[in-house]
Coordinates of C-alpha atoms and ligand atoms in Angstrom, one line a residue:
M1 CA -30.1 -12.3 -7.1
R2 CA -30.5 -15.2 -9.5
A3 CA -33.1 -14.3 -12.0
H4 CA -32.3 -13.1 -15.2
K5 CA -34.3 -10.1 -14.9
D6 CA -32.9 -8.9 -11.5
I7 CA -29.3 -9.5 -12.6
A8 CA -30.2 -7.2 -15.9
G9 CA -31.9 -4.7 -13.6
F10 CA -29.2 -4.6 -11.1
R11 CA -26.4 -4.2 -13.9
A12 CA -28.4 -1.6 -15.9
A13 CA -29.1 0.6 -12.9
V14 CA -25.3 0.5 -11.6
L15 CA -24.1 1.1 -15.2
A16 CA -26.5 4.0 -15.7
W17 CA -25.3 5.5 -12.3
F18 CA -21.8 5.0 -13.1
R19 CA -21.9 6.6 -16.5
R20 CA -23.3 9.6 -15.0
E21 CA -21.8 9.9 -11.5
Q22 CA -18.4 8.3 -11.7
R23 CA -15.3 10.6 -10.5
A24 CA -12.9 11.8 -13.0
L25 CA -9.8 10.2 -12.1
A26 CA -6.4 10.2 -13.9
F27 CA -6.3 6.7 -14.5
R28 CA -9.9 6.3 -15.7
G29 CA -10.5 5.8 -19.5
T30 CA -7.2 4.2 -20.2
R31 CA -6.8 0.8 -21.6
D32 CA -3.1 0.7 -21.4
P33 CA -2.3 -2.4 -19.5
Y34 CA 0.8 -0.9 -17.8
R35 CA -1.3 2.2 -16.5
V36 CA -4.2 0.0 -15.4
W37 CA -1.6 -2.4 -13.6
L38 CA 0.2 0.4 -11.9
S39 CA -3.1 2.2 -10.6
E40 CA -4.4 -1.0 -9.5
V41 CA -1.2 -1.8 -7.4
M42 CA -1.0 1.9 -6.0
L43 CA -4.6 1.7 -4.9
Q44 CA -4.1 -1.4 -2.8
Q45 CA -4.2 -0.2 0.8
T46 CA -4.1 3.5 -0.4
R47 CA -6.7 5.8 -0.8
V48 CA -7.6 7.1 -4.4
A49 CA -6.7 10.8 -3.7
A50 CA -3.5 9.8 -1.9
A51 CA -2.4 7.6 -4.6
L52 CA -3.3 10.1 -7.6
P53 CA -0.3 12.4 -7.3
H54 CA 2.0 9.3 -6.8
Y55 CA 0.5 7.9 -9.9
R56 CA 1.2 10.9 -12.0
R57 CA 4.6 11.3 -10.7
F58 CA 5.6 7.4 -11.0
L59 CA 4.3 7.6 -14.6
R60 CA 6.5 10.7 -15.5
R61 CA 9.7 8.9 -14.0
F62 CA 8.6 5.5 -15.5
P63 CA 6.6 5.9 -18.5
S64 CA 6.6 2.3 -19.6
V65 CA 7.0 -1.2 -18.5
R66 CA 10.4 -1.1 -20.3
A67 CA 11.5 2.1 -18.4
L68 CA 10.4 0.5 -15.2
A69 CA 12.1 -2.7 -16.0
R70 CA 15.4 -0.9 -16.7
A71 CA 15.5 1.3 -13.4
G72 CA 17.8 0.2 -10.4
E73 CA 15.6 -0.9 -7.5
E74 CA 16.8 2.3 -5.5
D75 CA 15.0 4.6 -8.2
V76 CA 11.9 2.6 -8.0
L77 CA 11.6 2.8 -4.1
R78 CA 12.7 6.4 -4.4
A79 CA 9.7 7.2 -6.7
W80 CA 7.2 5.0 -4.8
A81 CA 8.1 7.0 -1.3
G82 CA 5.2 8.2 0.6
L83 CA 3.0 5.4 -0.6
G84 CA 4.2 2.9 1.8
Y85 CA 4.1 -0.7 1.7
Y86 CA 7.1 -1.1 -0.4
R87 CA 6.7 -4.6 -1.2
R88 CA 4.3 -3.5 -3.8
A89 CA 7.0 -1.4 -5.6
R90 CA 9.3 -4.0 -5.3
N91 CA 7.1 -6.7 -6.7
L92 CA 5.9 -4.4 -9.5
H93 CA 9.6 -3.9 -10.4
R94 CA 10.5 -7.5 -10.5
A95 CA 7.1 -8.0 -12.6
A96 CA 8.1 -5.3 -15.1
K97 CA 11.4 -7.3 -15.7
E98 CA 9.6 -10.5 -16.2
I99 CA 6.9 -8.8 -18.5
V100 CA 9.9 -7.5 -20.7
A101 CA 12.1 -11.0 -20.6
R102 CA 8.9 -13.4 -21.1
H103 CA 6.2 -11.5 -22.6
G104 CA 7.7 -9.0 -24.9
G105 CA 7.3 -5.9 -22.6
R106 CA 3.4 -6.2 -22.7
F107 CA 1.3 -7.3 -19.8
P108 CA 0.4 -11.0 -20.6
R109 CA -3.1 -11.6 -21.6
R110 CA -3.5 -15.3 -20.5
R111 CA -4.5 -15.3 -16.8
E112 CA -2.3 -18.1 -15.7
E113 CA 0.7 -16.1 -16.7
A114 CA -0.4 -13.0 -15.2
L115 CA -1.0 -14.9 -12.0
R116 CA 2.8 -16.0 -12.0
L117 CA 3.8 -12.4 -11.9
P118 CA 5.3 -11.2 -8.5
G119 CA 2.5 -9.4 -6.7
V120 CA -0.3 -10.3 -9.0
G121 CA -3.2 -12.2 -7.4
E122 CA -6.7 -12.9 -8.3
Y123 CA -7.8 -9.5 -8.0
T124 CA -5.5 -7.6 -9.7
S125 CA -5.2 -9.9 -12.9
A126 CA -9.0 -9.8 -13.1
A127 CA -8.9 -6.2 -13.0
V128 CA -6.1 -5.5 -15.4
L129 CA -7.4 -8.2 -17.9
S130 CA -10.8 -7.0 -17.8
I131 CA -10.1 -3.3 -18.0
A132 CA -7.1 -3.4 -20.4
Y133 CA -8.0 -6.2 -22.6
G134 CA -11.9 -6.6 -22.2
Q135 CA -11.9 -10.4 -20.7
P136 CA -15.0 -11.5 -18.8
L137 CA -13.3 -11.7 -15.3
A138 CA -15.2 -10.2 -12.2
A139 CA -12.6 -8.3 -10.2
L140 CA -13.7 -8.6 -6.6
D141 CA -12.1 -5.9 -4.2
G142 CA -13.3 -4.9 -0.7
N143 CA -15.5 -2.1 -2.2
A144 CA -17.4 -4.7 -4.4
A145 CA -17.6 -7.2 -1.8
R146 CA -19.3 -4.8 0.6
V147 CA -21.8 -3.8 -1.9
L148 CA -22.8 -7.6 -3.0
A149 CA -22.7 -8.8 0.7
R150 CA -25.4 -6.0 1.4
V151 CA -27.5 -6.4 -1.6
T152 CA -27.5 -10.4 -1.1
G153 CA -28.1 -9.8 2.7
M154 CA -24.9 -11.9 3.4
R155 CA -24.0 -11.8 7.1
G156 CA -20.7 -12.6 8.6
D157 CA -17.1 -11.6 7.8
A158 CA -16.9 -11.3 4.1
R159 CA -13.2 -12.1 4.3
R160 CA -13.6 -15.4 5.6
P161 CA -12.6 -17.5 2.7
S162 CA -16.1 -19.4 2.3
N163 CA -17.7 -16.0 2.3
W164 CA -15.4 -14.3 -0.1
R165 CA -16.0 -17.5 -2.4
R166 CA -19.8 -17.2 -2.3
L167 CA -19.2 -13.4 -3.5
Q168 CA -16.8 -14.3 -6.1
K169 CA -19.6 -16.4 -7.5
Q170 CA -22.0 -14.0 -7.1
A171 CA -19.7 -11.3 -8.8
D172 CA -19.0 -14.1 -11.8
R173 CA -22.8 -14.5 -12.0
L174 CA -23.4 -10.6 -12.4
L175 CA -20.5 -10.3 -14.8
S176 CA -21.7 -13.2 -17.0
G177 CA -25.3 -13.3 -16.8
N178 CA -27.3 -16.5 -15.9
S179 CA -28.1 -19.7 -17.7
R180 CA -30.5 -18.0 -19.9
E181 CA -27.5 -15.8 -21.3
R182 CA -25.0 -18.8 -21.5
G183 CA -23.6 -19.0 -24.9
S184 CA -24.4 -15.5 -25.7
R185 CA -21.5 -12.9 -25.5
P186 CA -21.5 -10.7 -22.3
K187 CA -23.6 -7.8 -22.8
L188 CA -21.4 -5.3 -21.1
D189 CA -18.0 -4.2 -21.1
P190 CA -16.4 -6.2 -18.2
G191 CA -13.7 -3.4 -17.3
E192 CA -16.3 -0.8 -17.0
W193 CA -18.6 -3.1 -15.0
N194 CA -16.0 -3.9 -12.4
Q195 CA -15.1 -0.4 -12.3
A196 CA -18.7 0.6 -11.5
L197 CA -19.2 -1.7 -9.0
M198 CA -16.2 -0.9 -7.2
E199 CA -16.9 2.9 -7.4
L200 CA -20.4 2.3 -6.0
G201 CA -18.6 0.6 -2.8
A202 CA -16.1 3.3 -2.8
T203 CA -18.4 6.5 -3.1
L204 CA -21.9 5.3 -1.7
C205 CA -21.9 1.9 -0.3
L206 CA -19.3 3.1 2.4
P207 CA -18.3 0.9 5.2
R208 CA -20.1 3.6 7.8
A209 CA -23.3 5.4 7.0
P210 CA -23.8 4.2 3.4
K211 CA -25.5 6.8 1.3
C212 CA -28.5 4.5 0.7
A213 CA -30.9 7.3 -0.5
E214 CA -28.5 8.1 -3.6
C215 CA -27.9 4.4 -4.3
P216 CA -29.1 3.3 -7.6
V217 CA -29.9 -0.3 -6.4
A218 CA -31.4 0.7 -3.1
E219 CA -34.7 -1.1 -4.1
M220 CA -33.0 -4.3 -4.7
C221 CA -31.0 -4.3 -1.4
R222 CA -31.6 -6.6 1.3
A223 CA -29.3 -5.2 4.0
R224 CA -31.3 -1.8 3.4
A225 CA -34.7 -3.5 3.6
A226 CA -34.0 -5.1 6.7
G227 CA -32.3 -1.8 8.1
A228 CA -29.2 -3.8 8.4
Q229 CA -26.6 -1.9 6.4
E230 CA -24.5 -1.1 9.5
E231 CA -24.4 -4.7 10.4
I232 CA -23.5 -6.2 6.9
P233 CA -20.7 -7.4 6.1
G234 CA -19.9 -8.7 9.6
A235 CA -17.0 -7.2 11.7
R236 CA -13.5 -8.4 10.1
R237 CA -11.8 -10.8 12.4
G238 CA -8.5 -9.3 12.3
R239 CA -5.1 -10.4 13.8
A240 CA -4.4 -8.8 17.2
R241 CA -2.4 -5.7 16.9
E242 CA 0.9 -5.7 18.3
K243 CA 2.6 -2.9 20.2
V244 CA 6.2 -2.3 19.3
S245 CA 8.7 0.5 20.6
I246 CA 11.8 1.1 18.2
A247 CA 14.8 3.3 19.5
A248 CA 16.9 4.7 16.7
A249 CA 19.8 6.5 17.0
V250 CA 20.6 9.6 14.4
L251 CA 24.1 10.4 14.5
L252 CA 24.5 13.9 13.2
D253 CA 28.0 15.4 12.4
A254 CA 29.2 19.2 12.3
E255 CA 28.5 19.3 8.4
G256 CA 24.8 18.2 8.8
K257 CA 25.7 14.5 7.7
V258 CA 23.7 11.4 9.2
L259 CA 24.8 7.7 9.2
L260 CA 22.3 5.3 7.4
L261 CA 22.5 1.3 7.7
R262 CA 20.8 -1.4 5.7
P263 CA 18.6 -3.4 8.1
E264 CA 19.9 -6.5 9.5
T265 CA 17.4 -8.5 11.0
G266 CA 14.1 -9.8 9.6
H267 CA 12.2 -7.5 12.1
E268 CA 14.3 -4.5 10.9
R269 CA 13.6 -5.4 7.5
E270 CA 9.9 -5.4 8.0
L271 CA 9.8 -2.2 9.9
F272 CA 11.8 -0.2 7.7
S273 CA 10.7 -2.0 4.4
G274 CA 14.2 -3.1 3.7
M275 CA 15.6 0.2 2.9
W276 CA 18.2 2.5 4.4
Q277 CA 17.5 3.2 8.1
F278 CA 19.1 4.6 11.2
P279 CA 20.8 2.1 13.7
A280 CA 17.7 0.9 15.6
V281 CA 16.8 -1.6 18.3
R282 CA 13.4 -2.9 19.5
V283 CA 13.4 -1.9 23.0
R284 CA 12.8 -4.2 25.7
R285 CA 13.4 -2.3 28.9
D286 CA 15.5 0.7 28.6
A287 CA 15.5 2.5 25.2
R288 CA 18.6 4.5 25.7
R289 CA 20.6 1.8 27.3
E290 CA 19.8 -0.6 24.6
L291 CA 20.3 1.6 21.9
A292 CA 23.7 2.7 23.2
A293 CA 24.7 -1.1 23.5
R294 CA 23.7 -1.6 19.8
L295 CA 25.8 1.6 18.8
A296 CA 28.7 0.3 20.8
A297 CA 28.6 -3.0 19.1
M298 CA 28.5 -1.5 15.9
L299 CA 31.6 0.9 16.6
N300 CA 33.2 -1.7 18.7
G301 CA 32.8 0.9 21.4
A302 CA 34.0 1.0 25.0
S303 CA 31.9 0.7 28.0
E304 CA 32.3 1.9 31.6
N305 CA 31.0 -0.4 34.4
G306 CA 29.1 -2.6 31.5
R307 CA 27.4 0.7 30.6
P308 CA 28.3 2.2 27.1
V309 CA 29.8 5.6 27.4
I310 CA 27.8 6.8 24.7
A311 CA 24.5 6.5 26.5
E312 CA 25.2 9.6 28.2
K313 CA 25.6 11.7 25.0
F314 CA 22.3 10.8 23.5
A315 CA 19.5 13.5 23.3
A316 CA 16.1 12.0 23.7
L317 CA 13.6 13.6 21.0
G318 CA 10.4 12.3 22.4
S319 CA 8.2 9.6 20.8
L320 CA 6.6 9.3 17.6
R321 CA 3.6 7.1 16.5
H322 CA 3.9 4.8 13.6
A323 CA 1.2 2.3 12.4
V324 CA 2.2 -0.5 9.9
T325 CA -0.5 -3.1 9.2
F326 CA -1.1 -5.2 12.4
R327 CA 1.5 -3.0 14.5
D328 CA 1.3 0.0 16.5
I329 CA 4.7 1.4 16.8
T330 CA 6.4 3.8 19.3
L331 CA 9.4 5.4 17.6
L332 CA 11.9 6.7 20.2
P333 CA 14.4 8.9 18.4
F334 CA 17.6 9.9 19.9
L335 CA 20.1 12.3 18.7
L336 CA 23.9 11.9 19.1
R337 CA 26.1 14.6 17.8
V338 CA 29.5 13.8 16.8
E339 CA 32.5 15.9 15.1
T340 CA 32.8 13.1 12.5
L341 CA 30.7 10.2 11.4
P342 CA 32.6 6.9 12.6
P343 CA 33.4 4.5 9.8
V344 CA 31.0 1.8 9.6
P345 CA 31.3 -1.0 7.0
G346 CA 28.5 -0.9 4.5
A347 CA 27.0 2.4 6.1
R348 CA 26.0 5.3 4.0
V349 CA 26.6 8.9 4.7
W350 CA 23.8 11.4 3.7
T351 CA 23.0 15.0 4.2
A352 CA 19.2 16.2 3.9
Q353 CA 20.2 18.6 1.2
D354 CA 21.7 15.6 -0.9
A355 CA 19.9 15.4 -4.3
D356 CA 20.9 11.8 -4.6
A357 CA 18.9 10.9 -1.5
P358 CA 18.3 7.2 -0.7
A359 CA 15.0 5.6 -0.8
V360 CA 13.9 5.5 3.1
S361 CA 10.7 4.4 4.6
S362 CA 8.1 6.6 6.3
A363 CA 9.3 5.6 9.8
T364 CA 12.9 6.5 8.9
R365 CA 11.6 10.1 7.5
K366 CA 9.6 10.7 10.8
I367 CA 12.9 9.8 12.9
L368 CA 14.9 12.1 10.5
E369 CA 12.3 15.1 10.7
A370 CA 12.3 14.8 14.4
A371 CA 16.2 15.1 14.6
L372 CA 16.3 17.9 12.1
G373 CA 13.4 19.7 13.8
R374 CA 15.3 19.7 17.1
T375 CA 18.7 20.9 15.3
A376 CA 16.8 23.7 13.5
R377 CA 15.3 24.7 16.9
R378 CA 18.6 24.8 18.6
D379 CA 20.3 26.6 15.8
A380 CA 17.4 29.3 15.8
A381 CA 17.8 29.5 19.7
L382 CA 21.6 29.9 19.3
R383 CA 21.1 32.9 16.8
G384 CA 18.9 34.5 19.0
R385 CA 21.3 34.8 21.9
Ligands
LIG1 S1 -28.8 0.6 -0.8 FE1 -27.2 1.1 0.8 S2 -26.2 -0.8 1.4 FE2 -27.6 -1.4 -0.2 S3 -26.1 -1.3 -1.7 FE3 -27.0 0.8 -1.8 S4 -25.4 2.1 -0.7 FE4 -25.1 -0.1 -0.2

């Protein structure tokens, strides 16, 4: 798509469709840079429907960059709970502090400054600067890339760096117009255009079974003409998924309190997003035994014939599936009832009813729910006797 008339026709068709059919989303229509930035960060790796309630709640809790910058990390992570990929929340928080310290509390207008903020890359900077400030920057995300790959008939993995560069060039050309327009002002609102192209990818040009019959650019689409929509773009060459088993111990006392730790190893930090977690081990052979050894070490516990005594007291709670980026994780929670929780340096004691709940990852929440579900069933059984 190089000719001026092709580009103009493509843009007109997509924009007319977008103005007619776009979804009414909470973050649409705002040009507030903080809100635009927040929505863009939340929508990375999260579906729109799942992100929306979090977006509203986060904004109520932190209505401005300054409010976010003032907050403690624990508060920010708690407000992010349920969205996963907590690195995004930490970067958002760090970037908010930088924006207040260096940019007067406003998302910077200059791209090189935006790119220096934690967690802000090519895509996020282009999206925020185009939508909030009207800057002519093409924001290429997975949805827009899929549309462009199909329309231009570009085969192969769109995420391959050389292919992605080609798609970015195509996106830039679409936004700025070709040589005949050079020197003139862009004829469209860059923010609206970026959102229109991404919306087309998100709602019609779907990865599987695209809705070509409803597509405003069906007549210009090479993939459709070749009947190759399902083959373009080519399969992504991903990293092989790793299978991991993690055993975790819920120490529960008579008052319903549990013991949480800060992750110690890099692996734990990754799995539990650097947040409070139950004592856990990566299982090599024997989950019960290895977890007991971990607890014995933590508590300076005794062992009998080399076997930690507390291993016998663990109640296995089955297994839970948990997927994180390139890992398929099997969580093996164990319940260990104790009269009183042992004193462990740096640990945190928490009850599920505690209003001041610590920020925990979804893996930790799953483990806790398994333990409390077991406790509730046992209590109900006792009541029924
Ligand atoms: S015609 Fe189909 S494959 Fe082509 S851009 Fe439209 S929805 Fe995507």
